[in-house]
mmCIF file of C-alpha atoms and ligand atoms in Angstrom:
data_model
loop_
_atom_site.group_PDB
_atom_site.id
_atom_site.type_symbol
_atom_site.label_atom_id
_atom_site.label_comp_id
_atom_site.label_asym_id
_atom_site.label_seq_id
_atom_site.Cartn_x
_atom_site.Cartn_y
_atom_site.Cartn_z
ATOM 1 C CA UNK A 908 49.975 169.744 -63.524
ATOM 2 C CA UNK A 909 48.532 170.631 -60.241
ATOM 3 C CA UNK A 910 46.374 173.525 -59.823
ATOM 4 C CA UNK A 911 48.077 176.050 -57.395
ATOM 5 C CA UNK A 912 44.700 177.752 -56.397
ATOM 6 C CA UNK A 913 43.112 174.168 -55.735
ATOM 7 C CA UNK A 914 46.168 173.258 -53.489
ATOM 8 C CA UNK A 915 46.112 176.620 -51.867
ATOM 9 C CA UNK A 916 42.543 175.858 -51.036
ATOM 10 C CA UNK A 917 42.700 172.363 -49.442
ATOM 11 C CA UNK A 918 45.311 173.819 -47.468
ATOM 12 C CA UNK A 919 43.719 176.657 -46.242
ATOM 13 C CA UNK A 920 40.858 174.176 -45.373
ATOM 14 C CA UNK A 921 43.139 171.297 -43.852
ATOM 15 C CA UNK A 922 45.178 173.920 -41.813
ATOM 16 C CA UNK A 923 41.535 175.555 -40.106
ATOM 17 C CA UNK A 924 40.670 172.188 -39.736
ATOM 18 C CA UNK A 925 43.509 171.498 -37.485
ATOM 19 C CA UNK A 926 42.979 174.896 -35.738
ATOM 20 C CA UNK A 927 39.490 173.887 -34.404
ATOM 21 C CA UNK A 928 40.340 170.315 -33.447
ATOM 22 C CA UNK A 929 43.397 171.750 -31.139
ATOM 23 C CA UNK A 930 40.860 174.656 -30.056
ATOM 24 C CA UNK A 931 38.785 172.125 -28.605
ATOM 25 C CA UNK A 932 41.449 169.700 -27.466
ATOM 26 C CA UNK A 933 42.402 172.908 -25.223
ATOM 27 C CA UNK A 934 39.045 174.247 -24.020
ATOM 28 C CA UNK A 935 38.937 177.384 -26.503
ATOM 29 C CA UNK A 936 37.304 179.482 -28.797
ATOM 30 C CA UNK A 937 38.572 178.553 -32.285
ATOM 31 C CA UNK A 938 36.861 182.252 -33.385
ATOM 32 C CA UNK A 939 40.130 183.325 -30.973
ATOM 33 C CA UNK A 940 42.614 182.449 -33.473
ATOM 34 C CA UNK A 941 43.865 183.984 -36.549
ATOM 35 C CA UNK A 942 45.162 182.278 -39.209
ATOM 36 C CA UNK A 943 48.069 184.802 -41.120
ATOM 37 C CA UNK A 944 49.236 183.754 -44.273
ATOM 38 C CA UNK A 945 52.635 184.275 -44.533
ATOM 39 C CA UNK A 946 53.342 185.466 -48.212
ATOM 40 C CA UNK A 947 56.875 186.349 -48.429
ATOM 41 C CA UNK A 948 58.451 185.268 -51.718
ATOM 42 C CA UNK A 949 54.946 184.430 -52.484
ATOM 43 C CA UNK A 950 53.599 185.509 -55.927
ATOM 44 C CA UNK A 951 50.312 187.755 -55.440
ATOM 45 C CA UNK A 952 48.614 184.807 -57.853
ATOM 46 C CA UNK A 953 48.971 182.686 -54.555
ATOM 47 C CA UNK A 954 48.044 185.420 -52.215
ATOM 48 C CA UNK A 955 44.634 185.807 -53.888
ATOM 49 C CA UNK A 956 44.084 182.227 -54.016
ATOM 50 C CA UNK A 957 44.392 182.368 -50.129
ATOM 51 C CA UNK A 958 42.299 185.521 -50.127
ATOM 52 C CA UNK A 959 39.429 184.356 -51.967
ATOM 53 C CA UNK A 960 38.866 181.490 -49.237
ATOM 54 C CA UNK A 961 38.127 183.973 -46.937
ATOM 55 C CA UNK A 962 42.095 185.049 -45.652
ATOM 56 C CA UNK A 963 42.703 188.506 -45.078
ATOM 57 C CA UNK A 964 45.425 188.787 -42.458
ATOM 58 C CA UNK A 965 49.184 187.842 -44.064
ATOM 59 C CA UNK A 966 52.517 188.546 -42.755
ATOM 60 C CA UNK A 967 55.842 189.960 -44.800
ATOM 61 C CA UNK A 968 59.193 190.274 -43.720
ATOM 62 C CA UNK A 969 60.834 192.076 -45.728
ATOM 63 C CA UNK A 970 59.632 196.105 -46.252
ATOM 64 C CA UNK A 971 60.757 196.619 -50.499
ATOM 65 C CA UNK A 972 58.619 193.153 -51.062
ATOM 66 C CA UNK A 973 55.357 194.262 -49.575
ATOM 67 C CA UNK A 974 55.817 197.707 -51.459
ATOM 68 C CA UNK A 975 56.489 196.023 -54.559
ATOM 69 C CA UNK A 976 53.102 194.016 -54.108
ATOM 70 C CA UNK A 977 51.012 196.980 -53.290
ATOM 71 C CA UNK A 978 52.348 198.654 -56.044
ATOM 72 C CA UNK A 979 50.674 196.013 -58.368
ATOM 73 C CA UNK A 980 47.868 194.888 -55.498
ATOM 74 C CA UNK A 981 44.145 194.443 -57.236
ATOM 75 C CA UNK A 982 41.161 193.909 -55.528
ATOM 76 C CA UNK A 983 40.047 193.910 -51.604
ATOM 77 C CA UNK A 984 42.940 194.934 -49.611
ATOM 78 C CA UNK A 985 44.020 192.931 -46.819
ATOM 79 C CA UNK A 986 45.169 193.436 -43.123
ATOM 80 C CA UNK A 987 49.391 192.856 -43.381
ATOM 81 C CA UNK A 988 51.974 192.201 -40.351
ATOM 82 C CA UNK A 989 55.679 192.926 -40.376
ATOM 83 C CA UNK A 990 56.915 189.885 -38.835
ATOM 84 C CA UNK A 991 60.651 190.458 -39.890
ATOM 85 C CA UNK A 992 63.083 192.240 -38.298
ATOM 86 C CA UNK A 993 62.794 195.705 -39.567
ATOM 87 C CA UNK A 994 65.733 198.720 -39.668
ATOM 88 C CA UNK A 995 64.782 201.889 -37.855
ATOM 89 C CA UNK A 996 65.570 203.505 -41.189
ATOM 90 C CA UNK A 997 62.930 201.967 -42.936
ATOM 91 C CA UNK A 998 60.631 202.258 -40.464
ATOM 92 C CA UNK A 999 58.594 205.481 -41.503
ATOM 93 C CA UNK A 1000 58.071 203.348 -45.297
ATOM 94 C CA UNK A 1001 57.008 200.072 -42.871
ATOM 95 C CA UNK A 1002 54.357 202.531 -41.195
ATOM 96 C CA UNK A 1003 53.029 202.951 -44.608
ATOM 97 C CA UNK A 1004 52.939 199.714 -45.524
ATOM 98 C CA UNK A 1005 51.783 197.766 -42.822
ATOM 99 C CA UNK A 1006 49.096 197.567 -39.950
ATOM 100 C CA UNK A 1007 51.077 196.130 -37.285
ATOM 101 C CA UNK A 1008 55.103 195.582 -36.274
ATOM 102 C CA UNK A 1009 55.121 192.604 -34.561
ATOM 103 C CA UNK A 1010 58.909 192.662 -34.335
ATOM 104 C CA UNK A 1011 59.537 195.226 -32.451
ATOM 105 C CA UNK A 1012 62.315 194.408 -29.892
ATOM 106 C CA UNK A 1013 64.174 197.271 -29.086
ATOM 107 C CA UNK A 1014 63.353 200.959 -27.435
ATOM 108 C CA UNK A 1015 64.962 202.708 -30.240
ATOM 109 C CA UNK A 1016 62.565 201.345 -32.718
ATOM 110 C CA UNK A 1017 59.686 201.973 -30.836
ATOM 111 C CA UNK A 1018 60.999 205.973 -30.647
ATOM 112 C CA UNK A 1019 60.625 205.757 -34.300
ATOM 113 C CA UNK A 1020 57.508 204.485 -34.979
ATOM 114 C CA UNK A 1021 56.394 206.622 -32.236
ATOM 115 C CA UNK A 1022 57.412 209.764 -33.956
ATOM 116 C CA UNK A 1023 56.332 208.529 -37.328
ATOM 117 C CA UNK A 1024 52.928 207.934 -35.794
ATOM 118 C CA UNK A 1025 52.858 211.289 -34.128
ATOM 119 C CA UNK A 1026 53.716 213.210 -36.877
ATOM 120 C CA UNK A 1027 51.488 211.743 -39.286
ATOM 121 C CA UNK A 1028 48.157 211.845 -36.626
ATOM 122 C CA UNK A 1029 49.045 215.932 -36.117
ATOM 123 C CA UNK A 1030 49.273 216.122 -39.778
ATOM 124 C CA UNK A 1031 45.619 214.378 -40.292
ATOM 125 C CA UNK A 1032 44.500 216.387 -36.967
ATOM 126 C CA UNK A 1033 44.158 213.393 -34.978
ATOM 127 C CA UNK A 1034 45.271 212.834 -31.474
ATOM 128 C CA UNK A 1035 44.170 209.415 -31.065
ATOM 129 C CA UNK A 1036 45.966 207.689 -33.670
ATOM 130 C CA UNK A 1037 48.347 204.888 -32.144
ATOM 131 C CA UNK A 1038 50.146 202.486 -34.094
ATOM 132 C CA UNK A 1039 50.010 198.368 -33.187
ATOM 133 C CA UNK A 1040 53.035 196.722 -32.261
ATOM 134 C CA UNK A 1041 54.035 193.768 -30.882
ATOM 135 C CA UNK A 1042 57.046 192.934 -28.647
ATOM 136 C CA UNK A 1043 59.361 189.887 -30.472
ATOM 137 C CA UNK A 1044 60.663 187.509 -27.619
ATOM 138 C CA UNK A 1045 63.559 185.066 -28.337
ATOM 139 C CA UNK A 1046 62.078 182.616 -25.523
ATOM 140 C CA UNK A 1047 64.304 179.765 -26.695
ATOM 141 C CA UNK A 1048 67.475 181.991 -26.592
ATOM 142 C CA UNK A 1049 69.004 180.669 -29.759
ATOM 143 C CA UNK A 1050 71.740 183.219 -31.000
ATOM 144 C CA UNK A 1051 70.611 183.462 -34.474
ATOM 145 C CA UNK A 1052 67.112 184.700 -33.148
ATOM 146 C CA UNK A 1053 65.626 188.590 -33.262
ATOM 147 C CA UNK A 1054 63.552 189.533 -30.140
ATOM 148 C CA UNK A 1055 64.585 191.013 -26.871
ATOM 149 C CA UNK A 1056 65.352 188.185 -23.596
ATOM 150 C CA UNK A 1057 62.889 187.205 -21.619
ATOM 151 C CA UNK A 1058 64.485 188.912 -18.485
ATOM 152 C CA UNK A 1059 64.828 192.370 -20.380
ATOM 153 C CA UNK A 1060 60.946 191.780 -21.729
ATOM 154 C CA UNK A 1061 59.118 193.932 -18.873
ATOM 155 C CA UNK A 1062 61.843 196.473 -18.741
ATOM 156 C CA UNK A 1063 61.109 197.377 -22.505
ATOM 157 C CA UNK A 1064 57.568 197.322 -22.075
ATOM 158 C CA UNK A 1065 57.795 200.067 -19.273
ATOM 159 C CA UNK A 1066 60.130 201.668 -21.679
ATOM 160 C CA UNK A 1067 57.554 201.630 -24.695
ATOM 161 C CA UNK A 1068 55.091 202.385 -22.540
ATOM 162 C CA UNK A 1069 56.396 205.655 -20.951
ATOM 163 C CA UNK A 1070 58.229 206.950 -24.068
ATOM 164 C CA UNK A 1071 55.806 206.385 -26.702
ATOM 165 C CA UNK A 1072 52.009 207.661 -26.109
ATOM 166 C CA UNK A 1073 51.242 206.770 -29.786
ATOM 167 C CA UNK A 1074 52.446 203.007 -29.778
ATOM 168 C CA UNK A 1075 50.149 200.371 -28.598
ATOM 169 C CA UNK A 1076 52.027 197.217 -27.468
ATOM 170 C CA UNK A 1077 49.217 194.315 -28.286
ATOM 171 C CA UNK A 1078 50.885 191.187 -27.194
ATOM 172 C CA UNK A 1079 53.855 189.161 -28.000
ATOM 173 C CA UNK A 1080 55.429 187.194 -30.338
ATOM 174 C CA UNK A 1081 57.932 184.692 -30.343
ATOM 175 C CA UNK A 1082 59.129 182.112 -33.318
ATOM 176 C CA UNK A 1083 59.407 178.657 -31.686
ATOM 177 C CA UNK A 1084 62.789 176.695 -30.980
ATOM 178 C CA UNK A 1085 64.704 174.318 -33.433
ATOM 179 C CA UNK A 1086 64.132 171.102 -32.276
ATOM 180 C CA UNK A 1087 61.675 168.352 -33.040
ATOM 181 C CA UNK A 1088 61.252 167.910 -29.524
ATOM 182 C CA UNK A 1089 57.398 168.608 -28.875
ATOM 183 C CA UNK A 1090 58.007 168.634 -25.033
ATOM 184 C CA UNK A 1091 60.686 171.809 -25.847
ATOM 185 C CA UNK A 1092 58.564 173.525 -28.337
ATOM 186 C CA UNK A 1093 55.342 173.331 -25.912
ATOM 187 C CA UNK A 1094 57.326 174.929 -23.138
ATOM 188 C CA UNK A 1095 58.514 177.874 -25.020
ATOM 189 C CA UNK A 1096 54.589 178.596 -26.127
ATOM 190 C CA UNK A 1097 54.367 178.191 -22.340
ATOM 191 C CA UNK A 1098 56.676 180.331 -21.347
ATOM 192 C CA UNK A 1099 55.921 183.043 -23.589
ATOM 193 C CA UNK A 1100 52.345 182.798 -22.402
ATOM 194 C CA UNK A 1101 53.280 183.300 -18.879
ATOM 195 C CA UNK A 1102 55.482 185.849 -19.879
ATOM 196 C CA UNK A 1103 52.553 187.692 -21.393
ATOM 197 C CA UNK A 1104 50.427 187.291 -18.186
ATOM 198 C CA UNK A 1105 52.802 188.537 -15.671
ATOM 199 C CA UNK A 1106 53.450 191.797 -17.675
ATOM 200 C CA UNK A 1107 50.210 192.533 -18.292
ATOM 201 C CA UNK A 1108 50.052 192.349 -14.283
ATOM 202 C CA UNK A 1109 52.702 194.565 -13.575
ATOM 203 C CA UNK A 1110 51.856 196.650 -16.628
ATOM 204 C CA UNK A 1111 48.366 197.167 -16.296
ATOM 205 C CA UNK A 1112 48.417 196.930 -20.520
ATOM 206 C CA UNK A 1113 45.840 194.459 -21.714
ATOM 207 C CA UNK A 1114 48.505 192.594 -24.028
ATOM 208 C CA UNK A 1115 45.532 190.440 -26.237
ATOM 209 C CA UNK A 1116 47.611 188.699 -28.329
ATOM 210 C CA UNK A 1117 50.072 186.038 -28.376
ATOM 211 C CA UNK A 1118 51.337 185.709 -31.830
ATOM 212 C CA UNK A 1119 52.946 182.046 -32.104
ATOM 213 C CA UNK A 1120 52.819 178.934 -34.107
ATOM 214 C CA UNK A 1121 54.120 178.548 -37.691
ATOM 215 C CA UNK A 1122 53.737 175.616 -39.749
ATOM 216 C CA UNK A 1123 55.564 172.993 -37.946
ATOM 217 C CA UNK A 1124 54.093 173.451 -34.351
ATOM 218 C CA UNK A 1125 51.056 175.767 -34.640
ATOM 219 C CA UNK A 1126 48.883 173.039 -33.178
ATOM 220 C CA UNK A 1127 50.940 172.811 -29.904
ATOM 221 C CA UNK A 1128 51.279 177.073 -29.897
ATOM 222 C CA UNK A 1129 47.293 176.774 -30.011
ATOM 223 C CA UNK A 1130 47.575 174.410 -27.152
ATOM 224 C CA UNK A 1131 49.563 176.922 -25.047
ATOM 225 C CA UNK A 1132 47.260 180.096 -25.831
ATOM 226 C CA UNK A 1133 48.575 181.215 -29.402
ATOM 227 C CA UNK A 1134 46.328 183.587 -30.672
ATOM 228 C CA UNK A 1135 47.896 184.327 -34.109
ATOM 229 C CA UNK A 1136 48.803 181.611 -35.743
ATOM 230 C CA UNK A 1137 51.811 182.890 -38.701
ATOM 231 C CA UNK A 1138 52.057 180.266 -41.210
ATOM 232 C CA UNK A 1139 53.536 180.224 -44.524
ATOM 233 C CA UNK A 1140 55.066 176.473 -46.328
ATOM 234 C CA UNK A 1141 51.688 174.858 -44.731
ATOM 235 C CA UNK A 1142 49.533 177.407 -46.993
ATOM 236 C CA UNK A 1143 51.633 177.869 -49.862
ATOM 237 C CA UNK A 1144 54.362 175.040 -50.414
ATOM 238 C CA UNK A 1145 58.198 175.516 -50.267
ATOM 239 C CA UNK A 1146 59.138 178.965 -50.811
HETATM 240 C C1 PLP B 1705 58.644 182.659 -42.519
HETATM 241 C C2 PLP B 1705 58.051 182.963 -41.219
HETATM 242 C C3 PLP B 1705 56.900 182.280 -40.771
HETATM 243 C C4 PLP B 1705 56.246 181.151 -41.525
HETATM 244 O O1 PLP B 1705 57.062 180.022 -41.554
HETATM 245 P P1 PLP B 1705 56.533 178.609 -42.092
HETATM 246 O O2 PLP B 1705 57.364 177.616 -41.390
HETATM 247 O O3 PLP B 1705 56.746 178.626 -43.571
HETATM 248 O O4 PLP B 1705 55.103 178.505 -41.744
HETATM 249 C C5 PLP B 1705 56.358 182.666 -39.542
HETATM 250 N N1 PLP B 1705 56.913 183.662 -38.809
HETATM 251 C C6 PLP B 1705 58.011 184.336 -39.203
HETATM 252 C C7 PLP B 1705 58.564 185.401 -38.333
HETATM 253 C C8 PLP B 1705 58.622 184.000 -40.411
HETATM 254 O O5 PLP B 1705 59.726 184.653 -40.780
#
């Protein structure tokens, strides 16, 4: 039988492997990417595995799952991302539950987890408590995809931005297009990229990360300025 922590392991090592080779293919800093685990429908025997060599950023998409596995979570916690798309009714649990949103794609959202945040920094007697968020992009336009258009991206920044003091837009993220062409799945890293530069022009918002790349194309994301990396079946195996 194979060992599921010793897989885990090579894979976490093949997969950083591959990070620093297309960091230096493309001039940067591999200590500029993160790896994320992504750990839906993941047992928390696997998580740990990936924990113990040295992981401690994952990504869940669904809120009840990640509350289930804090409910039975042992040992160091870890940072955790909501990368799916996430109800404005569930939000205020999602604010318990995770560090960042990084599907956020909509005003109406935002207006939630602002008020969450709000509420719960006047509670502690804070006033400097903002909550992370990222701003999902559907670059590739596909109809199945979550994330706002590229043409309505800088409109909803300004929106954020105005209406909600206690959100802090970090960057963007986009999940690539369905093809196998490399040429197609390079330009939307591209394009997201330049998407990110021009609003943090107009915006004056420092916009730090890019959050692209899963298992099938995070070397060419990496290539195009990815600086989270979200990768799940490359980690962990078929879900
Ligand atoms: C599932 C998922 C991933 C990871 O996908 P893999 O192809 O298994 O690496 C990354 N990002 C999002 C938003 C996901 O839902």
């Amino acid at each position: 039988m194979v060992n599921l922590r010793d897989e885990i392991t090579r894979n976490i090592g093949a997969i950083r492997e591959k990070i620093a080779s297309a960091a230096a293919k493309s001039g940067r800093n591999p200590g500029d990417i993160r790896l994320m685990g992504v750990s839906k429908f993941q047992p928390l025997e696997s998580i740990y595995a990936a924990r113990d060599c040295g992981l401690f950023l994952f990504g869940e998409n669904r809120v009840q799952e990640r509350e289930e596995k804090i409910a039975r979570w042992e040992g160091p916690s870890v940072e955790c991302h909501m990368i799916g798309h996430l109800q404005k009714n569930k939000a205020r649990k999602a604010l318990e539950l995770f560090d960042c949103v990084e599907s956020v794609d909509n005003t109406e959202l935002a207006l939630v987890i602002e008020r969450v945040t709000r509420e719960r920094s006047e509670a502690e007697g804070r006033t400097d408590g903002r909550c992370p968020i990222m701003i999902e992009v559907n670059v590739s336009g596909e109809e199945t995809k979550q994330g706002i258009s590229p043409e309505k991206c800088f409109a909803l920044i300004d929106d954020i931005a105005v209406k909600c003091p206690h959100v802090e837009i970090k960057g963007l993220m986009t999940i690539g297009p369905m093809t196998d062409d490399e040429k197609k799945i390079g330009a939307a890293f591209a394009a997201l990229r330049k998407l990110r530069d021009d609003a943090r022009g107009k915006s004056g918002l420092i916009l730090e990360h890019l959050s692209m790349g899963m298992s099938g194309d995070y070397t060419l994301a990496i290539m195009e300025g990815s600086t989270i990396v979200r990768i799940g079946s490359a980690i962990f195996g078929i879900r």
